Amino acid sequence: MNEEGIVAKVKPATEHHSLSYMGDDVYQQLSTRYAHVLESARTFLNKKKGTKAGGTISRERKATLEKNHADCPQCGQVFRGGNHNTEHIHAKALGGEKSNKKNRIQICKVCNNSRNSTMQGFIGVPPYHRQREAQWPKIEAFLLWAELTIDDGIHAGAQIPEVHAHFLEARFAGEMPHAFYPKRAYGRFSTWSINDPPNYPHNRSTIRGVSSRGNIPKQRPTTTISSVLGRMGRAFFDRLFDYKPSVPQPLEHGLNDEHESVDSTLRHANENIEAIATSSNTQPPVEIEVDELRKKWKEVLDLEFSNQNGVIALGIFWNMIVESRTNSGLPWRAFEKAFNVRHKGAMPMKASEFLEQMGYSFVFVKQENGYMIHLCGEEE
Ligand SMILES: [Zn+2]
């Protein structure tokens, strides 16, 4: 067969667009909905330019997010201590605008690393203009997944299975944590200024009552009396069962005084939540040396990472946690509470919270003998 014959045979395969990565109807729907994204990516790649730099949010906004206990719209992890940064939904390496506020969202660093790892694992390493023709179906599938998982929530990404699998691997070592939805996340930046409440349409507190996709319910105040009381009640029982009775209980204030006005109940409730958040962040009332343990783990991990080029098995790390928990004599719930790690959820999710507290920037990568933790460079 001559060269032309081969070209003629190969070409239709690349012209099928992204149908091999998602259903026909899904492609029709998404390529129409995100036509502007695909068009600007195509234009950008044809110009053969490199990645643009920059495009982050202000320090004040970061502080506001933490003060409001905002969480990650992708995994529900609460923002604290700068564990979050700005994601460009349409990736800059694929022509996404850095200064367009609608193209930015604040997510946790692990999700950010994982989205970047998904892009590179699925399409390949940038720059992408050299591969733009051969890789276009993949580029398109990734671009659609990236928009969809922000606009319709992370679970919607399953409509583009191959891309989604890359993300689940990198972020959750393959185990999707069904229990986690964001509660106080912020959506695309165009709709909020410094004092705005969380506005992500898929927050669990607002998702009830959504009858069809895209029908965003009226924004309710996110701190209702009942949600505050529910939270206080939970915190109260946690303390009752996990801790000694001698622990000071800031919860009584506001809960017992029936004569207080609604406003002052809410004010006290907010103060109590602040107090709980502060105390659980800084001084866990249990008898283990949280900081000492973290330091010990980090010493072991640093050595392992440097011996193995920034890669170690997730299982090895988790065994170390299990051993420390056993030695502490604490039940899991109290142990996790001391480290401010959520009790519900799969092991990889908890492992990622422990790792993040030690300041690691990483993704999970599947290998023959199980999941590995890969260190990443800091991305902003
Ligand atoms: Zn996240």
Coordinates of C-alpha atoms in Angstrom, one line a residue, residues 60-72 78-80 84 183-186 192-199 203 222-223 231 270 273-274 277:
E60 CA -7.9 38.7 50.6
R61 CA -10.1 36.3 48.8
K62 CA -8.1 33.3 49.9
A63 CA -8.5 34.5 53.5
T64 CA -12.2 35.0 53.0
L65 CA -12.6 31.4 51.8
E66 CA -10.8 30.0 54.8
K67 CA -12.8 32.3 57.2
N68 CA -16.0 31.0 55.7
H69 CA -14.9 27.4 56.0
A70 CA -15.3 27.0 52.2
D71 CA -14.6 23.5 50.9
C72 CA -13.4 22.1 47.7
V78 CA -12.2 22.1 53.8
F79 CA -9.9 25.0 52.9
R80 CA -7.3 25.7 55.6
H84 CA -6.0 25.3 48.0
K183 CA -21.3 21.9 51.4
R184 CA -19.8 25.4 51.3
A185 CA -17.9 25.6 48.0
Y186 CA -17.6 28.6 45.7
W192 CA -18.9 36.3 44.0
S193 CA -17.1 39.2 45.7
I194 CA -15.2 39.1 49.0
N195 CA -18.3 39.0 51.2
D196 CA -20.5 36.7 49.2
P197 CA -21.7 33.3 50.6
P198 CA -20.7 30.0 49.0
N199 CA -22.4 29.9 45.6
N203 CA -23.3 22.2 47.3
T222 CA -26.1 28.7 53.8
T223 CA -26.0 29.2 57.6
R231 CA -23.7 21.0 63.4
N270 CA -21.3 31.1 64.9
I273 CA -18.4 27.0 65.4
E274 CA -15.4 29.3 65.3
A277 CA -12.9 25.0 64.4

